[in-house]
Amino acid sequence: MNALRQTPLSPTPGFRPRGWPAAGSRGTVLIVALLLMAVIALGITSYMNLSLGSARLAHRGFQQTAAFNLAEAGAEEALWSLNRANAHQSDAWTGWTVSGATAKNIFSDFDFGANSTGSIRVLIDNYSPTGTTNPTVIAQSTVQAVGQPPVTKMIELSLRRRSRFTASLMAKENVTFSGLHTSVDSWNSDPDNNPATAPVDYDEENRNDHGSVASVAVDNTAVLVNQADIWGYAYTGGGAPRVGTQGSITGRNTPRGVQVDPTRVATDFSADFPDVTAPTDGTVLTSIGSTLGTAGQTTKWRCNSLSLNGRQTLTIYGDVTLILTAGSGTHAIDVTGNASIIIAEDSSLTVYVEGDVLIAGNGLANDNVRPATAFFYGTNTSSSGQSFHIAGNGKLRAVAYAPNADLKINGNGDVMGAFVARNISVTGNADFHYDESLANETTDMPFGVQSWREITSAADIASRAARLP
């Protein structure tokens, strides 16, 4: 049997396996696939570029924020050193370069990660202020990332000393009015802020609506206005002040018929109450006679206590500072009966006292217009270790700063000045007149920020940067 010869099959012209595209169609599919791949690659590339751009913008935004925070940190360092110097800390200016009226410093080696570092250059003008001059702080920060241009921010701060007396009656805890016709308003005894000019006395013509009361306490009994009329503001640390049916909190522009003006009530009040330390010097007295001091002269005295009764009087001449050393729980000042402390015209009395204070009888007769000519500092640091009680029916011109004392004021006359205590209780029907000039009574007080701004003009930046270290 002859073997069959097998020959390879050759495709017949025009023949294609079932399901195969035509030759021309296969080329079209390939081109479409390549185009789709190109579009996908372009989309991926655009997305990656967008992501990288967003990452760069985010990183740049982070640097901008970091630079601003860094500039603020430099300003805080300056304020910290200023207040440490104000507190007589010997190392307040360690690390600073001091020349003339300026102090300079550089703070560096701040690491923000991602190869970013920062530094601050700080300058303080009037770093050791005297009189009414106030310091100014300039702080410029730089944040540098590897391979990128640096980011800089510059801020300028104007500082001023804080005041002990931003309100007529200010307490750590409670202010309570118990009288039926008590009122609070204000005036300015020194409107031109020049002690050399004659002071201005209170009258109806210069009466103003800044007779404020304040407490940093947060409960709703912190300020009990009750039946008092507050022509000014009421501030608390939390709860709204309580006002009786006959009481009010109003101002010059309060609409008629409104009992409590909401624009004159704030519940976010805060304040510092730094303790006061009595001077350690002064001429020692075993007792105090009927006069103290010399007209036209400044004198300083130390004594255990001051006690007046019957018809005794003590007349103050010149500018007298009196340090009473009687301790907590004892009477450092005890004025009763018809006795009186008299401050002669063109004289002043400043008292530092740790013990209790009772001024009753004819009380305190101040022949000067400015209340600050009778200044009482409570130096007791215990939270419940001192009592101030001031009474009388005449005109009382005085200022008291006793942040840890319970202060009670009763009478039916005019009370001019300002009072700071832990608790303040007002009885009787006295009219309180806050002396607005006491807001400038800032001796030995720490500095705070009065205003600040970011420096953005290229010319302003250049002129200030030239003075930086």
CSV table of C-alpha atoms in Angstrom, one decimal:
chain,number,residue,atom,x,y,z
A,1,MET,CA,0.0,0.0,0.0
A,2,ASN,CA,1.5,3.2,-1.0
A,3,ALA,CA,1.9,5.7,1.8
A,4,LEU,CA,-0.1,8.9,1.3
A,5,ARG,CA,1.9,12.0,1.0
A,6,GLN,CA,0.8,14.7,3.3
A,7,THR,CA,1.3,18.3,2.3
A,8,PRO,CA,0.9,21.4,4.5
A,9,LEU,CA,-2.3,23.3,4.2
A,10,SER,CA,-2.0,26.8,2.8
A,11,PRO,CA,-4.6,29.4,3.5
A,12,THR,CA,-6.9,30.0,0.7
A,13,PRO,CA,-6.7,33.6,-0.5
A,14,GLY,CA,-9.3,35.7,1.3
A,15,PHE,CA,-9.8,33.1,4.0
A,16,ARG,CA,-9.5,34.1,7.8
A,17,PRO,CA,-10.2,32.1,10.9
A,18,ARG,CA,-13.6,32.7,12.5
A,19,GLY,CA,-13.5,35.7,14.9
A,20,TRP,CA,-10.4,37.2,13.4
A,21,PRO,CA,-10.6,40.9,12.4
A,22,ALA,CA,-9.6,41.9,9.0
A,23,ALA,CA,-6.0,43.0,8.5
A,24,GLY,CA,-7.0,46.6,8.2
A,25,SER,CA,-9.2,46.5,11.3
A,26,ARG,CA,-6.3,45.0,13.4
A,27,GLY,CA,-4.2,48.1,12.6
A,28,THR,CA,-7.1,50.4,13.7
A,29,VAL,CA,-7.5,48.6,17.0
A,30,LEU,CA,-3.8,48.9,17.7
A,31,ILE,CA,-3.8,52.6,17.0
A,32,VAL,CA,-6.9,53.1,19.2
A,33,ALA,CA,-5.2,51.1,22.0
A,34,LEU,CA,-2.0,53.3,21.7
A,35,LEU,CA,-4.1,56.4,21.8
A,36,LEU,CA,-5.9,55.3,24.9
A,37,MET,CA,-2.6,54.4,26.6
A,38,ALA,CA,-1.3,57.9,25.6
A,39,VAL,CA,-4.4,59.6,27.1
A,40,ILE,CA,-4.1,57.5,30.3
A,41,ALA,CA,-0.4,58.3,30.5
A,42,LEU,CA,-1.2,62.0,30.0
A,43,GLY,CA,-3.9,61.9,32.7
A,44,ILE,CA,-1.5,60.2,35.1
A,45,THR,CA,1.2,62.7,34.4
A,46,SER,CA,-1.2,65.6,34.8
A,47,TYR,CA,-2.5,64.1,38.1
A,48,MET,CA,1.0,63.6,39.4
A,49,ASN,CA,2.0,67.2,38.4
A,50,LEU,CA,-1.2,68.5,40.1
A,51,SER,CA,-0.4,66.4,43.2
A,52,LEU,CA,3.2,67.7,43.3
A,53,GLY,CA,2.0,71.2,42.8
A,54,SER,CA,-0.6,70.8,45.6
A,55,ALA,CA,2.1,69.4,47.8
A,56,ARG,CA,4.4,72.3,47.1
A,57,LEU,CA,1.6,74.8,47.8
A,58,ALA,CA,0.7,73.0,51.0
A,59,HIS,CA,4.4,73.0,52.0
A,60,ARG,CA,4.7,76.6,51.2
A,61,GLY,CA,1.5,77.4,53.1
A,62,PHE,CA,3.0,75.5,56.1
A,63,GLN,CA,6.1,77.6,55.8
A,64,GLN,CA,4.1,80.8,55.7
A,65,THR,CA,2.1,79.7,58.9
A,66,ALA,CA,5.3,78.6,60.6
A,67,ALA,CA,7.0,81.9,59.8
A,68,PHE,CA,4.2,83.9,61.2
A,69,ASN,CA,4.0,81.8,64.4
A,70,LEU,CA,7.8,82.1,64.7
A,71,ALA,CA,7.6,85.9,64.4
A,72,GLU,CA,5.0,85.9,67.2
A,73,ALA,CA,7.2,83.7,69.3
A,74,GLY,CA,10.1,86.2,68.9
A,75,ALA,CA,7.8,89.0,70.1
A,76,GLU,CA,6.7,86.9,73.1
A,77,GLU,CA,10.4,86.4,74.0
A,78,ALA,CA,10.8,90.2,73.9
A,79,LEU,CA,7.8,90.7,76.1
A,80,TRP,CA,8.9,88.0,78.5
A,81,SER,CA,12.3,89.6,79.0
A,82,LEU,CA,10.8,93.1,79.4
A,83,ASN,CA,8.5,91.8,82.2
A,84,ARG,CA,11.3,89.9,83.9
A,85,ALA,CA,13.3,93.1,83.9
A,86,ASN,CA,10.3,94.9,85.2
A,87,ALA,CA,10.3,92.4,88.1
A,88,HIS,CA,14.0,93.1,88.7
A,89,GLN,CA,15.2,89.7,87.5
A,90,SER,CA,19.0,90.1,87.2
A,91,ASP,CA,19.3,87.8,84.2
A,92,ALA,CA,16.4,89.3,82.2
A,93,TRP,CA,18.7,90.4,79.4
A,94,THR,CA,21.0,87.5,79.3
A,95,GLY,CA,21.7,86.6,75.6
A,96,TRP,CA,20.6,90.0,74.4
A,97,THR,CA,22.9,92.7,72.9
A,98,VAL,CA,22.0,96.0,74.6
A,99,SER,CA,23.1,99.3,73.2
A,100,GLY,CA,21.7,102.7,74.0
A,101,ALA,CA,17.9,102.4,74.2
A,102,THR,CA,17.7,99.1,72.1
A,103,ALA,CA,18.1,95.5,72.9
A,104,LYS,CA,18.6,92.9,70.1
A,105,ASN,CA,18.7,89.1,69.9
A,106,ILE,CA,18.7,86.2,67.4
A,107,PHE,CA,16.9,83.0,68.1
A,108,SER,CA,17.8,80.2,65.7
A,109,ASP,CA,18.0,76.4,65.1
A,110,PHE,CA,14.2,75.9,64.9
A,111,ASP,CA,13.6,72.6,63.1
A,112,PHE,CA,10.2,72.2,61.3
A,113,GLY,CA,11.1,68.8,59.7
A,114,ALA,CA,11.1,68.2,55.9
A,115,ASN,CA,14.5,69.9,55.7
A,116,SER,CA,13.0,73.2,56.9
A,117,THR,CA,14.6,75.4,59.6
A,118,GLY,CA,13.8,78.7,61.1
A,119,SER,CA,15.3,81.7,62.9
A,120,ILE,CA,14.0,85.0,64.4
A,121,ARG,CA,15.7,88.4,64.6
A,122,VAL,CA,14.2,90.7,67.4
A,123,LEU,CA,14.7,94.3,68.3
A,124,ILE,CA,13.2,96.2,71.2
A,125,ASP,CA,13.2,100.0,71.2
A,126,ASN,CA,13.1,101.7,74.6
A,127,TYR,CA,13.9,98.4,76.3
A,128,SER,CA,14.3,100.2,79.6
A,129,PRO,CA,11.5,102.7,79.5
A,130,THR,CA,11.2,105.7,81.8
A,131,GLY,CA,8.3,108.1,82.4
A,132,THR,CA,5.6,107.8,79.7
A,133,THR,CA,7.8,106.2,77.0
A,134,ASN,CA,6.7,102.7,75.9
A,135,PRO,CA,8.7,99.9,74.2
A,136,THR,CA,8.2,98.8,70.6
A,137,VAL,CA,9.1,95.3,69.4
A,138,ILE,CA,10.1,94.3,65.9
A,139,ALA,CA,10.4,90.6,65.1
A,140,GLN,CA,11.3,89.1,61.7
A,141,SER,CA,11.3,85.4,61.2
A,142,THR,CA,12.8,83.3,58.3
A,143,VAL,CA,11.8,79.7,57.4
A,144,GLN,CA,14.2,78.1,54.9
A,145,ALA,CA,13.6,74.8,53.1
A,146,VAL,CA,16.3,73.1,51.1
A,147,GLY,CA,16.1,74.1,47.4
A,148,GLN,CA,13.4,76.7,48.0
A,149,PRO,CA,13.5,80.5,48.5
A,150,PRO,CA,13.1,81.5,52.1
A,151,VAL,CA,9.8,82.7,53.6
A,152,THR,CA,9.9,85.7,55.9
A,153,LYS,CA,7.4,87.4,58.1
A,154,MET,CA,7.7,90.7,60.1
A,155,ILE,CA,5.5,92.0,62.9
A,156,GLU,CA,5.7,95.2,65.0
A,157,LEU,CA,4.2,95.5,68.4
A,158,SER,CA,3.5,98.6,70.5
A,159,LEU,CA,3.5,97.9,74.2
A,160,ARG,CA,2.2,99.7,77.3
A,161,ARG,CA,2.1,99.0,80.9
A,162,ARG,CA,-1.1,97.3,82.2
A,163,SER,CA,-3.2,99.3,84.6
A,164,ARG,CA,-4.4,98.2,88.0
A,165,PHE,CA,-7.5,100.3,87.6
A,166,THR,CA,-9.5,99.6,84.4
A,167,ALA,CA,-12.8,99.9,86.3
A,168,SER,CA,-14.3,101.8,89.2
A,169,LEU,CA,-14.8,98.6,91.3
A,170,MET,CA,-13.0,95.5,90.2
A,171,ALA,CA,-12.9,92.2,92.1
A,172,LYS,CA,-11.4,88.8,91.8
A,173,GLU,CA,-14.7,87.3,93.0
A,174,ASN,CA,-17.8,89.3,93.8
A,175,VAL,CA,-19.0,92.9,93.6
A,176,THR,CA,-22.3,93.4,95.5
A,177,PHE,CA,-24.4,96.6,95.8
A,178,SER,CA,-26.9,96.6,98.7
A,179,GLY,CA,-28.1,100.3,98.7
A,180,LEU,CA,-31.3,101.5,97.1
A,181,HIS,CA,-29.9,104.5,95.3
A,182,THR,CA,-26.2,103.8,94.6
A,183,SER,CA,-24.8,105.0,91.4
A,184,VAL,CA,-21.6,104.7,89.4
A,185,ASP,CA,-20.3,107.0,86.7
A,186,SER,CA,-16.9,108.6,85.8
A,187,TRP,CA,-14.9,111.7,85.0
A,188,ASN,CA,-11.3,112.5,84.2
A,189,SER,CA,-9.3,114.5,86.7
A,190,ASP,CA,-6.4,114.8,84.3
A,191,PRO,CA,-7.8,115.0,80.7
A,192,ASP,CA,-4.5,116.3,79.2
A,193,ASN,CA,-2.5,113.5,80.9
A,194,ASN,CA,-0.2,116.1,82.3
A,195,PRO,CA,0.2,116.1,86.1
A,196,ALA,CA,1.7,119.5,86.0
A,197,THR,CA,-1.6,121.1,85.0
A,198,ALA,CA,-4.3,121.8,87.4
A,199,PRO,CA,-6.6,118.8,88.0
A,200,VAL,CA,-10.3,118.9,87.1
A,201,ASP,CA,-12.9,118.2,89.8
A,202,TYR,CA,-16.0,116.1,89.2
A,203,ASP,CA,-19.2,117.9,88.3
A,204,GLU,CA,-22.3,117.2,86.3
A,205,GLU,CA,-20.8,119.0,83.3
A,206,ASN,CA,-17.9,116.6,82.9
A,207,ARG,CA,-19.7,113.4,84.0
A,208,ASN,CA,-19.0,110.5,81.7
A,209,ASP,CA,-20.4,107.0,81.1
A,210,HIS,CA,-17.3,104.9,82.0
A,211,GLY,CA,-18.2,104.1,85.6
A,212,SER,CA,-17.6,100.3,85.2
A,213,VAL,CA,-17.7,97.4,87.6
A,214,ALA,CA,-15.9,94.2,86.9
A,215,SER,CA,-15.3,90.7,88.3
A,216,VAL,CA,-13.2,87.8,86.8
A,217,ALA,CA,-15.5,85.3,88.5
A,218,VAL,CA,-17.6,83.1,86.2
A,219,ASP,CA,-20.7,82.5,88.3
A,220,ASN,CA,-23.8,84.5,87.8
A,221,THR,CA,-23.5,86.1,91.3
A,222,ALA,CA,-20.2,87.7,90.4
A,223,VAL,CA,-21.7,91.2,89.9
A,224,LEU,CA,-24.9,91.9,91.9
A,225,VAL,CA,-25.9,95.3,90.5
A,226,ASN,CA,-29.3,94.9,92.3
A,227,GLN,CA,-30.8,98.4,92.6
A,228,ALA,CA,-27.7,100.4,91.6
A,229,ASP,CA,-27.5,102.5,88.5
A,230,ILE,CA,-24.3,101.8,86.5
A,231,TRP,CA,-23.6,104.5,84.0
A,232,GLY,CA,-20.9,102.6,82.2
A,233,TYR,CA,-20.1,98.9,81.8
A,234,ALA,CA,-20.4,95.6,83.7
A,235,TYR,CA,-17.9,92.9,83.1
A,236,THR,CA,-17.8,89.3,84.4
A,237,GLY,CA,-15.8,86.2,83.7
A,238,GLY,CA,-18.8,84.2,82.8
A,239,GLY,CA,-22.4,84.8,84.1
A,240,ALA,CA,-24.5,87.8,83.3
A,241,PRO,CA,-24.7,90.5,86.1
A,242,ARG,CA,-27.9,90.4,88.1
A,243,VAL,CA,-29.9,93.6,88.0
A,244,GLY,CA,-32.9,94.5,90.2
A,245,THR,CA,-36.1,96.0,89.1
A,246,GLN,CA,-34.8,99.5,89.9
A,247,GLY,CA,-31.2,98.9,88.8
A,248,SER,CA,-29.7,99.7,85.4
A,249,ILE,CA,-26.6,99.3,83.2
A,250,THR,CA,-26.7,102.1,80.6
A,251,GLY,CA,-24.7,104.7,78.8
A,252,ARG,CA,-24.9,108.0,77.0
A,253,ASN,CA,-26.2,106.4,73.8
A,254,THR,CA,-28.5,103.8,75.4
A,255,PRO,CA,-32.1,104.0,73.9
A,256,ARG,CA,-34.6,105.6,76.3
A,257,GLY,CA,-36.4,103.0,78.4
A,258,VAL,CA,-33.7,100.3,78.2
A,259,GLN,CA,-32.8,99.0,81.6
A,260,VAL,CA,-29.8,96.9,80.6
A,261,ASP,CA,-27.9,97.9,77.5
A,262,PRO,CA,-26.5,94.6,76.1
A,263,THR,CA,-23.7,96.5,74.4
A,264,ARG,CA,-22.5,97.5,77.9
A,265,VAL,CA,-22.3,94.0,79.3
A,266,ALA,CA,-19.5,91.5,78.7
A,267,THR,CA,-19.0,88.0,80.1
A,268,ASP,CA,-15.5,87.3,78.9
A,269,PHE,CA,-13.6,89.6,81.3
A,270,SER,CA,-10.1,88.7,82.5
A,271,ALA,CA,-7.5,90.5,84.5
A,272,ASP,CA,-4.3,90.0,86.4
A,273,PHE,CA,-4.1,90.9,90.1
A,274,PRO,CA,-0.4,90.9,90.9
A,275,ASP,CA,0.6,91.1,94.6
A,276,VAL,CA,2.3,94.2,95.9
A,277,THR,CA,5.4,94.1,98.1
A,278,ALA,CA,5.9,96.9,100.7
A,279,PRO,CA,9.2,98.8,100.6
A,280,THR,CA,11.8,97.7,103.1
A,281,ASP,CA,13.2,101.2,103.9
A,282,GLY,CA,11.8,104.2,105.6
A,283,THR,CA,12.4,106.1,108.9
A,284,VAL,CA,11.2,104.1,111.8
A,285,LEU,CA,8.6,105.7,114.1
A,286,THR,CA,7.5,104.2,117.5
A,287,SER,CA,4.2,106.1,117.2
A,288,ILE,CA,2.5,108.7,114.9
A,289,GLY,CA,1.6,112.1,116.3
A,290,SER,CA,-0.8,114.7,114.9
A,291,THR,CA,1.2,115.5,111.8
A,292,LEU,CA,3.4,113.5,109.5
A,293,GLY,CA,5.7,114.8,106.8
A,294,THR,CA,6.9,118.2,105.7
A,295,ALA,CA,5.2,120.5,103.1
A,296,GLY,CA,7.0,120.4,99.8
A,297,GLN,CA,9.1,117.4,100.7
A,298,THR,CA,9.0,113.6,100.0
A,299,THR,CA,9.3,111.4,103.1
A,300,LYS,CA,9.0,107.7,103.9
A,301,TRP,CA,8.1,106.3,107.3
A,302,ARG,CA,7.7,102.9,109.0
A,303,CYS,CA,5.5,102.2,111.9
A,304,ASN,CA,3.6,99.2,113.4
A,305,SER,CA,0.1,100.7,113.1
A,306,LEU,CA,-2.0,103.8,113.1
A,307,SER,CA,-4.9,104.3,115.6
A,308,LEU,CA,-7.0,107.4,115.9
A,309,ASN,CA,-10.2,107.8,118.1
A,310,GLY,CA,-12.3,110.4,119.8
A,311,ARG,CA,-11.4,113.7,118.0
A,312,GLN,CA,-7.9,112.9,117.1
A,313,THR,CA,-6.6,113.9,113.7
A,314,LEU,CA,-3.5,113.1,111.6
A,315,THR,CA,-2.6,115.8,109.1
A,316,ILE,CA,-0.3,114.8,106.1
A,317,TYR,CA,2.1,117.4,104.7
A,318,GLY,CA,4.2,116.8,101.6
A,319,ASP,CA,4.4,113.5,99.7
A,320,VAL,CA,4.3,110.9,102.4
A,321,THR,CA,4.8,107.1,102.1
A,322,LEU,CA,3.8,105.2,105.2
A,323,ILE,CA,4.6,101.5,105.7
A,324,LEU,CA,2.6,99.8,108.4
A,325,THR,CA,4.1,96.6,109.6
A,326,ALA,CA,1.2,95.1,111.7
A,327,GLY,CA,0.6,91.6,110.4
A,328,SER,CA,-2.4,89.7,109.2
A,329,GLY,CA,-5.2,89.4,111.6
A,330,THR,CA,-4.4,92.7,113.4
A,331,HIS,CA,-5.7,96.3,112.9
A,332,ALA,CA,-3.0,98.2,111.0
A,333,ILE,CA,-5.3,101.3,110.6
A,334,ASP,CA,-8.1,102.0,113.1
A,335,VAL,CA,-9.8,105.3,112.8
A,336,THR,CA,-13.1,105.6,114.8
A,337,GLY,CA,-15.3,108.1,116.5
A,338,ASN,CA,-14.8,111.6,115.2
A,339,ALA,CA,-11.2,111.0,114.3
A,340,SER,CA,-9.9,111.8,110.9
A,341,ILE,CA,-6.9,111.5,108.6
A,342,ILE,CA,-6.4,114.8,106.8
A,343,ILE,CA,-4.3,115.2,103.6
A,344,ALA,CA,-3.4,118.8,103.2
A,345,GLU,CA,-3.6,120.6,99.9
A,346,ASP,CA,-0.7,119.8,97.5
A,347,SER,CA,0.2,116.8,99.6
A,348,SER,CA,-0.3,113.0,99.2
A,349,LEU,CA,-0.3,109.8,101.2
A,350,THR,CA,0.7,106.4,100.0
A,351,VAL,CA,0.1,103.5,102.5
A,352,TYR,CA,1.4,99.9,102.4
A,353,VAL,CA,-0.5,97.8,104.8
A,354,GLU,CA,-0.7,94.0,105.5
A,355,GLY,CA,-3.1,94.1,108.5
A,356,ASP,CA,-6.8,95.1,108.5
A,357,VAL,CA,-8.0,98.6,107.7
A,358,LEU,CA,-10.9,100.4,109.4
A,359,ILE,CA,-11.5,104.0,108.5
A,360,ALA,CA,-14.8,105.2,110.0
A,361,GLY,CA,-15.9,108.3,111.9
A,362,ASN,CA,-14.9,111.4,109.9
A,363,GLY,CA,-12.7,109.0,108.0
A,364,LEU,CA,-10.4,110.4,105.3
A,365,ALA,CA,-10.5,114.1,104.5
A,366,ASN,CA,-8.5,114.7,101.3
A,367,ASP,CA,-8.2,118.3,100.4
A,368,ASN,CA,-6.9,117.4,96.9
A,369,VAL,CA,-8.9,116.9,93.7
A,370,ARG,CA,-7.1,113.8,92.5
A,371,PRO,CA,-8.1,110.6,94.3
A,372,ALA,CA,-4.6,109.1,93.7
A,373,THR,CA,-3.3,111.5,96.4
A,374,ALA,CA,-4.7,109.0,98.9
A,375,PHE,CA,-3.4,105.6,97.8
A,376,PHE,CA,-3.7,102.4,99.9
A,377,TYR,CA,-1.9,99.2,98.9
A,378,GLY,CA,-3.0,96.0,100.6
A,379,THR,CA,0.1,93.8,100.8
A,380,ASN,CA,-1.5,90.7,102.3
A,381,THR,CA,-0.9,87.6,100.1
A,382,SER,CA,-3.4,85.3,101.8
A,383,SER,CA,-6.6,84.6,100.0
A,384,SER,CA,-8.7,85.6,103.1
A,385,GLY,CA,-6.2,87.4,105.3
A,386,GLN,CA,-7.2,91.1,105.1
A,387,SER,CA,-10.2,93.3,105.6
A,388,PHE,CA,-10.7,96.9,104.4
A,389,HIS,CA,-13.7,98.8,105.8
A,390,ILE,CA,-14.1,102.4,104.7
A,391,ALA,CA,-17.1,104.4,105.9
A,392,GLY,CA,-18.3,108.0,106.0
A,393,ASN,CA,-20.9,110.4,104.8
A,394,GLY,CA,-18.8,113.1,103.2
A,395,LYS,CA,-16.6,113.1,100.1
A,396,LEU,CA,-14.1,110.3,100.0
A,397,ARG,CA,-11.3,110.7,97.5
A,398,ALA,CA,-9.1,107.7,97.6
A,399,VAL,CA,-7.7,104.7,95.7
A,400,ALA,CA,-7.2,101.2,97.1
A,401,TYR,CA,-5.5,98.2,95.6
A,402,ALA,CA,-5.8,95.2,97.8
A,403,PRO,CA,-6.3,92.1,95.6
A,404,ASN,CA,-6.5,89.7,98.5
A,405,ALA,CA,-8.8,91.7,100.8
A,406,ASP,CA,-12.5,91.8,101.5
A,407,LEU,CA,-13.4,95.5,100.9
A,408,LYS,CA,-16.6,97.0,102.4
A,409,ILE,CA,-17.6,100.6,101.6
A,410,ASN,CA,-20.6,102.2,103.2
A,411,GLY,CA,-21.9,105.7,103.3
A,412,ASN,CA,-24.2,108.2,101.7
A,413,GLY,CA,-21.7,110.7,100.2
A,414,ASP,CA,-19.6,110.9,97.0
A,415,VAL,CA,-16.8,108.3,96.6
A,416,MET,CA,-14.2,109.3,94.0
A,417,GLY,CA,-11.4,107.1,92.7
A,418,ALA,CA,-11.2,103.3,92.2
A,419,PHE,CA,-11.0,100.2,94.3
A,420,VAL,CA,-9.6,96.7,93.6
A,421,ALA,CA,-10.1,93.8,96.0
A,422,ARG,CA,-11.0,90.1,96.3
A,423,ASN,CA,-14.6,90.9,97.2
A,424,ILE,CA,-16.2,94.3,97.2
A,425,SER,CA,-19.4,95.0,99.1
A,426,VAL,CA,-21.1,98.4,98.8
A,427,THR,CA,-23.8,99.4,101.3
A,428,GLY,CA,-25.6,102.7,101.8
A,429,ASN,CA,-26.4,105.1,99.0
A,430,ALA,CA,-23.0,106.4,97.9
A,431,ASP,CA,-22.4,107.8,94.5
A,432,PHE,CA,-19.2,106.4,92.9
A,433,HIS,CA,-17.2,108.5,90.5
A,434,TYR,CA,-14.4,106.6,88.7
A,435,ASP,CA,-11.4,108.8,87.8
A,436,GLU,CA,-10.5,107.7,84.3
A,437,SER,CA,-7.0,109.1,84.7
A,438,LEU,CA,-6.3,106.1,87.0
A,439,ALA,CA,-6.0,104.0,83.9
A,440,ASN,CA,-2.6,105.6,83.5
A,441,GLU,CA,-1.6,104.7,87.0
A,442,THR,CA,0.8,102.0,85.9
A,443,THR,CA,3.9,102.2,88.1
A,444,ASP,CA,5.7,98.8,88.3
A,445,MET,CA,3.0,97.1,86.3
A,446,PRO,CA,4.0,94.5,83.7
A,447,PHE,CA,3.8,95.3,80.0
A,448,GLY,CA,1.1,94.2,77.6
A,449,VAL,CA,0.4,94.5,73.9
A,450,GLN,CA,-1.4,97.7,73.0
A,451,SER,CA,-1.4,97.2,69.2
A,452,TRP,CA,0.4,95.0,66.7
A,453,ARG,CA,0.5,94.8,62.9
A,454,GLU,CA,2.2,92.7,60.2
A,455,ILE,CA,4.7,94.7,58.1
A,456,THR,CA,4.1,94.0,54.5
A,457,SER,CA,5.3,97.0,52.5
A,458,ALA,CA,8.7,96.3,50.9
A,459,ALA,CA,10.0,99.7,51.9
A,460,ASP,CA,8.8,99.4,55.5
A,461,ILE,CA,10.4,95.9,55.8
A,462,ALA,CA,13.7,97.1,54.4
A,463,SER,CA,13.9,100.1,56.8
A,464,ARG,CA,13.2,97.9,59.8
A,465,ALA,CA,15.3,95.0,58.7
A,466,ALA,CA,18.3,97.3,58.5
A,467,ARG,CA,18.1,97.8,62.3
A,468,LEU,CA,17.7,94.2,63.2
A,469,PRO,CA,20.7,92.1,64.5
